[in-house]
Amino acid sequence: VQLVQSGAEVKKPGASVRVSCQGSGYMFISYYVHWVRQAPGQGLEWMGWMNPNTGATKFAREFEGRVTMTTDTSIRTAFMDLSRLTSGDTAVYYCARVEQGCLGGFCYYNFDYWGQGTLVTVSS
Amino acid sequence: QSVLTQPPSVSAAPGQRVTISCSGSSSNIGNNYVSWYQQLPGSAPKLLIYDNDRRPSGIPDRFSGSKSGTSATLGITGLQSADEAEYYCATWDRSLSVVIFGGGTKLIVL
């Protein structure tokens, strides 16, 4: 299993960025893809998930209206688009394959494989 | 400030045992499974423990997880210098309807 992300990006404030994440070694549509970011020197921040099989998405509230998550299953690739960038969006963005579900009311989210990360720098 | 509370750092000598705590509430840890991740400097996180106490294949049994009520604990025995990393707990929060990560704990091997 491998997730390979696109290369580093430098963007100006107000611009948009697209990060891609190509999966291999597993059935791409069978696992959710989540996106997590990490600002310099900070912890992990969950952004949202996409179901490659149905196209369903769920985003953290702070990104709603600014983030889009899509997939192209023909090339086994997930995309994360973030608009209206500010300096606060400077971070390493990770995609992750996630096994998730609920058993007896208890839910699990296991981020079992991660991409290598994509540094997005927002600077004027 | 994360909803899941972890100590900023823990330290121990090589060969010793260390535990890292992750404290939450009934809306997250108390009613969902916890996973743990190791992040070496400059690398992506790596799954260490899932479903509270299960290890993926390839993770040595020096690493263990447990959960009691609204807290979870990661244990590492036989500490090695290679274990020096940042460790994160994670779970689902049904009130916030988000995946949440703890703030991270830096493990220092003395």
mmCIF file of C-alpha atoms in Angstrom:
data_model
loop_
_atom_site.group_PDB
_atom_site.id
_atom_site.type_symbol
_atom_site.label_atom_id
_atom_site.label_comp_id
_atom_site.label_asym_id
_atom_site.label_seq_id
_atom_site.Cartn_x
_atom_site.Cartn_y
_atom_site.Cartn_z
ATOM 1 C CA VAL A 1 0.000 0.000 0.000
ATOM 2 C CA GLN A 2 1.304 3.416 -0.910
ATOM 3 C CA LEU A 3 -0.089 6.939 -1.044
ATOM 4 C CA VAL A 4 1.940 9.401 -3.118
ATOM 5 C CA GLN A 5 1.160 13.100 -2.884
ATOM 6 C CA SER A 6 1.910 15.969 -5.227
ATOM 7 C CA GLY A 7 4.826 18.319 -4.678
ATOM 8 C CA ALA A 8 5.256 21.428 -2.591
ATOM 9 C CA GLU A 9 3.301 24.553 -3.468
ATOM 10 C CA VAL A 10 3.834 28.252 -2.841
ATOM 11 C CA LYS A 11 0.719 30.398 -3.066
ATOM 12 C CA LYS A 12 -0.206 34.014 -2.478
ATOM 13 C CA PRO A 13 -2.896 35.000 0.033
ATOM 14 C CA GLY A 14 -6.357 34.691 -1.473
ATOM 15 C CA ALA A 15 -5.323 31.998 -3.941
ATOM 16 C CA SER A 16 -6.383 28.347 -4.042
ATOM 17 C CA VAL A 17 -4.312 25.170 -3.897
ATOM 18 C CA ARG A 18 -4.913 21.616 -5.062
ATOM 19 C CA VAL A 19 -3.091 18.674 -3.485
ATOM 20 C CA SER A 20 -3.356 15.219 -5.019
ATOM 21 C CA CYS A 21 -2.926 11.802 -3.440
ATOM 22 C CA GLN A 22 -2.540 8.686 -5.580
ATOM 23 C CA GLY A 23 -3.154 5.331 -3.960
ATOM 24 C CA SER A 24 -1.702 1.997 -5.019
ATOM 25 C CA GLY A 25 -1.509 -1.556 -3.711
ATOM 26 C CA TYR A 26 -5.103 -1.778 -2.532
ATOM 27 C CA MET A 27 -8.687 -1.428 -3.763
ATOM 28 C CA PHE A 28 -8.910 2.376 -3.896
ATOM 29 C CA ILE A 29 -12.695 2.645 -3.606
ATOM 30 C CA SER A 30 -12.864 0.438 -0.526
ATOM 31 C CA TYR A 31 -11.316 2.889 1.925
ATOM 32 C CA TYR A 32 -12.102 6.449 2.928
ATOM 33 C CA VAL A 33 -9.469 9.101 2.266
ATOM 34 C CA HIS A 34 -8.947 11.672 5.008
ATOM 35 C CA TRP A 35 -6.926 14.856 4.928
ATOM 36 C CA VAL A 36 -4.938 16.085 7.927
ATOM 37 C CA ARG A 37 -2.690 19.116 8.118
ATOM 38 C CA GLN A 38 0.176 20.124 10.376
ATOM 39 C CA ALA A 39 1.275 23.733 10.732
ATOM 40 C CA PRO A 40 5.001 24.309 11.419
ATOM 41 C CA GLY A 41 5.856 23.076 14.908
ATOM 42 C CA GLN A 42 2.234 22.245 15.647
ATOM 43 C CA GLY A 43 0.089 19.132 16.063
ATOM 44 C CA LEU A 44 -2.201 17.281 13.682
ATOM 45 C CA GLU A 45 -5.440 18.922 12.563
ATOM 46 C CA TRP A 46 -8.179 16.892 10.895
ATOM 47 C CA MET A 47 -9.742 18.510 7.833
ATOM 48 C CA GLY A 48 -12.275 15.988 6.569
ATOM 49 C CA TRP A 49 -12.892 12.794 4.645
ATOM 50 C CA MET A 50 -14.132 11.561 1.311
ATOM 51 C CA ASN A 51 -15.662 8.226 0.385
ATOM 52 C CA PRO A 52 -14.163 7.384 -3.040
ATOM 53 C CA ASN A 53 -16.958 4.904 -3.712
ATOM 54 C CA THR A 54 -19.912 7.247 -3.205
ATOM 55 C CA GLY A 55 -18.337 10.689 -3.406
ATOM 56 C CA ALA A 56 -19.727 11.565 0.035
ATOM 57 C CA THR A 57 -17.703 14.047 2.063
ATOM 58 C CA LYS A 58 -17.549 15.416 5.577
ATOM 59 C CA PHE A 59 -15.502 18.407 6.630
ATOM 60 C CA ALA A 60 -14.397 19.926 9.893
ATOM 61 C CA ARG A 61 -16.499 23.004 10.542
ATOM 62 C CA GLU A 62 -13.584 25.429 10.245
ATOM 63 C CA PHE A 63 -12.979 24.359 6.623
ATOM 64 C CA GLU A 64 -16.569 24.202 5.393
ATOM 65 C CA GLY A 65 -17.099 26.500 2.450
ATOM 66 C CA ARG A 66 -13.388 26.632 1.722
ATOM 67 C CA VAL A 67 -12.434 23.005 1.095
ATOM 68 C CA THR A 68 -13.434 20.550 -1.608
ATOM 69 C CA MET A 69 -12.497 16.878 -1.669
ATOM 70 C CA THR A 70 -12.903 14.844 -4.834
ATOM 71 C CA THR A 71 -11.557 11.672 -6.391
ATOM 72 C CA ASP A 72 -10.853 10.350 -9.862
ATOM 73 C CA THR A 73 -11.173 6.609 -9.386
ATOM 74 C CA SER A 74 -9.909 5.921 -12.922
ATOM 75 C CA ILE A 75 -6.454 7.104 -11.794
ATOM 76 C CA ARG A 76 -6.871 6.119 -8.136
ATOM 77 C CA THR A 77 -6.321 9.688 -7.037
ATOM 78 C CA ALA A 78 -7.905 11.876 -4.393
ATOM 79 C CA PHE A 79 -7.786 15.663 -4.537
ATOM 80 C CA MET A 80 -8.060 18.294 -1.828
ATOM 81 C CA ASP A 81 -8.740 21.877 -2.906
ATOM 82 C CA LEU A 82 -8.450 24.703 -0.393
ATOM 83 C CA SER A 83 -9.471 28.244 -1.374
ATOM 84 C CA ARG A 84 -9.064 31.762 0.027
ATOM 85 C CA LEU A 85 -5.684 30.891 1.450
ATOM 86 C CA THR A 86 -4.147 32.895 4.284
ATOM 87 C CA SER A 87 -0.782 32.641 6.006
ATOM 88 C CA GLY A 88 -2.526 30.507 8.624
ATOM 89 C CA ASP A 89 -2.944 27.785 5.991
ATOM 90 C CA THR A 90 0.824 27.312 5.712
ATOM 91 C CA ALA A 91 1.257 23.674 6.684
ATOM 92 C CA VAL A 92 2.142 20.174 5.576
ATOM 93 C CA TYR A 93 -0.975 18.508 4.217
ATOM 94 C CA TYR A 94 -1.308 14.724 4.528
ATOM 95 C CA CYS A 95 -3.748 12.319 2.959
ATOM 96 C CA ALA A 96 -4.410 9.053 4.736
ATOM 97 C CA ARG A 97 -6.213 5.825 4.008
ATOM 98 C CA VAL A 98 -8.661 5.221 6.821
ATOM 99 C CA GLU A 99 -10.527 2.150 7.911
ATOM 100 C CA GLN A 100 -13.627 3.445 9.679
ATOM 101 C CA GLY A 101 -16.926 2.208 10.988
ATOM 102 C CA CYS A 102 -19.005 1.650 14.088
ATOM 103 C CA LEU A 103 -19.450 -1.482 16.194
ATOM 104 C CA GLY A 104 -22.105 -1.513 18.875
ATOM 105 C CA GLY A 105 -22.222 2.263 18.877
ATOM 106 C CA PHE A 106 -18.446 2.647 19.281
ATOM 107 C CA CYS A 107 -16.814 4.180 16.222
ATOM 108 C CA TYR A 108 -13.285 3.621 14.964
ATOM 109 C CA TYR A 109 -11.106 5.649 12.611
ATOM 110 C CA ASN A 110 -7.807 3.933 11.896
ATOM 111 C CA PHE A 111 -5.409 5.981 9.765
ATOM 112 C CA ASP A 112 -3.399 2.991 8.602
ATOM 113 C CA TYR A 113 -1.435 4.464 5.689
ATOM 114 C CA TRP A 114 -0.336 8.050 5.114
ATOM 115 C CA GLY A 115 1.007 10.000 2.179
ATOM 116 C CA GLN A 116 4.433 11.580 2.470
ATOM 117 C CA GLY A 117 2.967 15.047 2.998
ATOM 118 C CA THR A 118 2.797 18.165 0.819
ATOM 119 C CA LEU A 119 4.127 21.479 2.090
ATOM 120 C CA VAL A 120 1.879 24.394 1.176
ATOM 121 C CA THR A 121 3.386 27.796 1.853
ATOM 122 C CA VAL A 122 1.184 30.880 1.702
ATOM 123 C CA SER A 123 3.178 34.059 1.421
ATOM 124 C CA SER A 124 2.913 37.399 -0.329
ATOM 125 C CA GLN B 1 -5.923 23.533 22.667
ATOM 126 C CA SER B 2 -7.065 20.017 21.793
ATOM 127 C CA VAL B 3 -10.154 18.333 23.214
ATOM 128 C CA LEU B 4 -7.854 15.375 23.966
ATOM 129 C CA THR B 5 -5.229 16.199 26.578
ATOM 130 C CA GLN B 6 -1.748 14.708 26.370
ATOM 131 C CA PRO B 7 1.348 15.675 28.371
ATOM 132 C CA PRO B 8 3.642 17.890 26.250
ATOM 133 C CA SER B 9 6.624 15.647 26.927
ATOM 134 C CA VAL B 10 7.764 12.522 28.743
ATOM 135 C CA SER B 11 11.263 11.192 29.193
ATOM 136 C CA ALA B 12 12.988 8.022 30.292
ATOM 137 C CA ALA B 13 16.300 6.235 29.907
ATOM 138 C CA PRO B 14 16.996 3.516 27.319
ATOM 139 C CA GLY B 15 15.563 0.162 28.374
ATOM 140 C CA GLN B 16 13.005 1.735 30.680
ATOM 141 C CA ARG B 17 9.216 1.833 30.356
ATOM 142 C CA VAL B 18 7.173 4.948 29.688
ATOM 143 C CA THR B 19 3.458 5.684 29.459
ATOM 144 C CA ILE B 20 1.694 8.491 27.612
ATOM 145 C CA SER B 21 -1.798 9.460 28.684
ATOM 146 C CA CYS B 22 -4.659 10.825 26.593
ATOM 147 C CA SER B 23 -7.597 12.274 28.485
ATOM 148 C CA GLY B 24 -10.968 13.019 26.920
ATOM 149 C CA SER B 25 -14.673 12.818 27.677
ATOM 150 C CA SER B 26 -17.752 10.683 27.179
ATOM 151 C CA SER B 27 -18.360 12.260 23.769
ATOM 152 C CA ASN B 28 -15.035 11.000 22.443
ATOM 153 C CA ILE B 29 -12.800 8.456 24.201
ATOM 154 C CA GLY B 30 -15.569 7.283 26.506
ATOM 155 C CA ASN B 31 -17.703 5.993 23.650
ATOM 156 C CA ASN B 32 -15.341 5.397 20.735
ATOM 157 C CA TYR B 33 -12.158 3.546 19.875
ATOM 158 C CA VAL B 34 -8.754 5.189 20.263
ATOM 159 C CA SER B 35 -5.765 4.960 17.953
ATOM 160 C CA TRP B 36 -2.165 6.056 18.497
ATOM 161 C CA TYR B 37 0.385 7.416 16.022
ATOM 162 C CA GLN B 38 4.141 7.868 16.064
ATOM 163 C CA GLN B 39 5.637 10.752 14.121
ATOM 164 C CA LEU B 40 9.387 10.738 13.680
ATOM 165 C CA PRO B 41 10.987 14.120 12.873
ATOM 166 C CA GLY B 42 10.357 15.083 9.265
ATOM 167 C CA SER B 43 8.122 12.080 8.575
ATOM 168 C CA ALA B 44 4.445 11.321 8.218
ATOM 169 C CA PRO B 45 2.622 9.817 11.196
ATOM 170 C CA LYS B 46 2.539 6.030 11.489
ATOM 171 C CA LEU B 47 -0.211 3.917 13.030
ATOM 172 C CA LEU B 48 1.004 2.238 16.230
ATOM 173 C CA ILE B 49 -2.180 1.127 17.992
ATOM 174 C CA TYR B 50 -5.771 0.873 16.767
ATOM 175 C CA ASP B 51 -9.085 -0.105 18.371
ATOM 176 C CA ASN B 52 -7.684 0.916 21.779
ATOM 177 C CA ASP B 53 -5.209 -1.946 22.168
ATOM 178 C CA ARG B 54 -4.482 -3.697 18.868
ATOM 179 C CA ARG B 55 -1.158 -3.530 17.061
ATOM 180 C CA PRO B 56 -0.863 -3.524 13.244
ATOM 181 C CA SER B 57 1.432 -6.174 11.838
ATOM 182 C CA GLY B 58 5.028 -5.058 12.026
ATOM 183 C CA ILE B 59 4.614 -3.035 15.219
ATOM 184 C CA PRO B 60 6.681 -4.648 17.986
ATOM 185 C CA ASP B 61 4.969 -5.797 21.160
ATOM 186 C CA ARG B 62 7.012 -3.216 23.086
ATOM 187 C CA PHE B 63 4.130 -0.899 22.181
ATOM 188 C CA SER B 64 0.781 -1.388 23.914
ATOM 189 C CA GLY B 65 -2.466 0.492 24.306
ATOM 190 C CA SER B 66 -5.237 0.516 26.852
ATOM 191 C CA LYS B 67 -8.407 2.446 27.581
ATOM 192 C CA SER B 68 -10.349 3.001 30.762
ATOM 193 C CA GLY B 69 -13.413 5.223 30.881
ATOM 194 C CA THR B 70 -12.570 8.538 29.244
ATOM 195 C CA SER B 71 -8.779 8.054 29.170
ATOM 196 C CA ALA B 72 -6.377 6.045 27.057
ATOM 197 C CA THR B 73 -2.749 5.148 27.586
ATOM 198 C CA LEU B 74 0.124 4.232 25.291
ATOM 199 C CA GLY B 75 2.868 2.150 26.878
ATOM 200 C CA ILE B 76 6.352 1.622 25.503
ATOM 201 C CA THR B 77 8.771 -0.831 27.120
ATOM 202 C CA GLY B 78 12.447 -1.429 26.440
ATOM 203 C CA LEU B 79 12.928 2.166 25.287
ATOM 204 C CA GLN B 80 15.309 2.728 22.385
ATOM 205 C CA SER B 81 16.769 5.938 21.009
ATOM 206 C CA ALA B 82 14.819 5.237 17.802
ATOM 207 C CA ASP B 83 11.588 5.679 19.801
ATOM 208 C CA GLU B 84 12.309 9.385 20.229
ATOM 209 C CA ALA B 85 9.370 10.949 18.396
ATOM 210 C CA GLU B 86 6.059 12.757 18.787
ATOM 211 C CA TYR B 87 3.093 10.562 19.759
ATOM 212 C CA TYR B 88 -0.552 11.390 19.096
ATOM 213 C CA CYS B 89 -3.811 9.821 20.245
ATOM 214 C CA ALA B 90 -6.930 10.140 18.096
ATOM 215 C CA THR B 91 -10.604 9.278 18.189
ATOM 216 C CA TRP B 92 -14.026 10.380 16.979
ATOM 217 C CA ASP B 93 -15.974 13.031 18.870
ATOM 218 C CA ARG B 94 -19.695 12.528 18.429
ATOM 219 C CA SER B 95 -20.637 15.940 19.828
ATOM 220 C CA LEU B 96 -18.293 17.865 17.540
ATOM 221 C CA SER B 97 -18.782 15.316 14.735
ATOM 222 C CA VAL B 98 -15.066 15.370 13.898
ATOM 223 C CA VAL B 99 -11.979 13.214 14.198
ATOM 224 C CA ILE B 100 -9.838 14.700 16.940
ATOM 225 C CA PHE B 101 -6.139 14.311 17.642
ATOM 226 C CA GLY B 102 -4.459 14.912 20.955
ATOM 227 C CA GLY B 103 -1.990 17.767 21.139
ATOM 228 C CA GLY B 104 0.937 15.371 20.902
ATOM 229 C CA THR B 105 3.579 14.179 23.356
ATOM 230 C CA LYS B 106 7.281 14.404 22.674
ATOM 231 C CA LEU B 107 9.119 11.330 23.929
ATOM 232 C CA ILE B 108 12.690 12.047 24.959
ATOM 233 C CA VAL B 109 15.016 9.090 25.430
ATOM 234 C CA LEU B 110 17.662 10.263 27.860
#
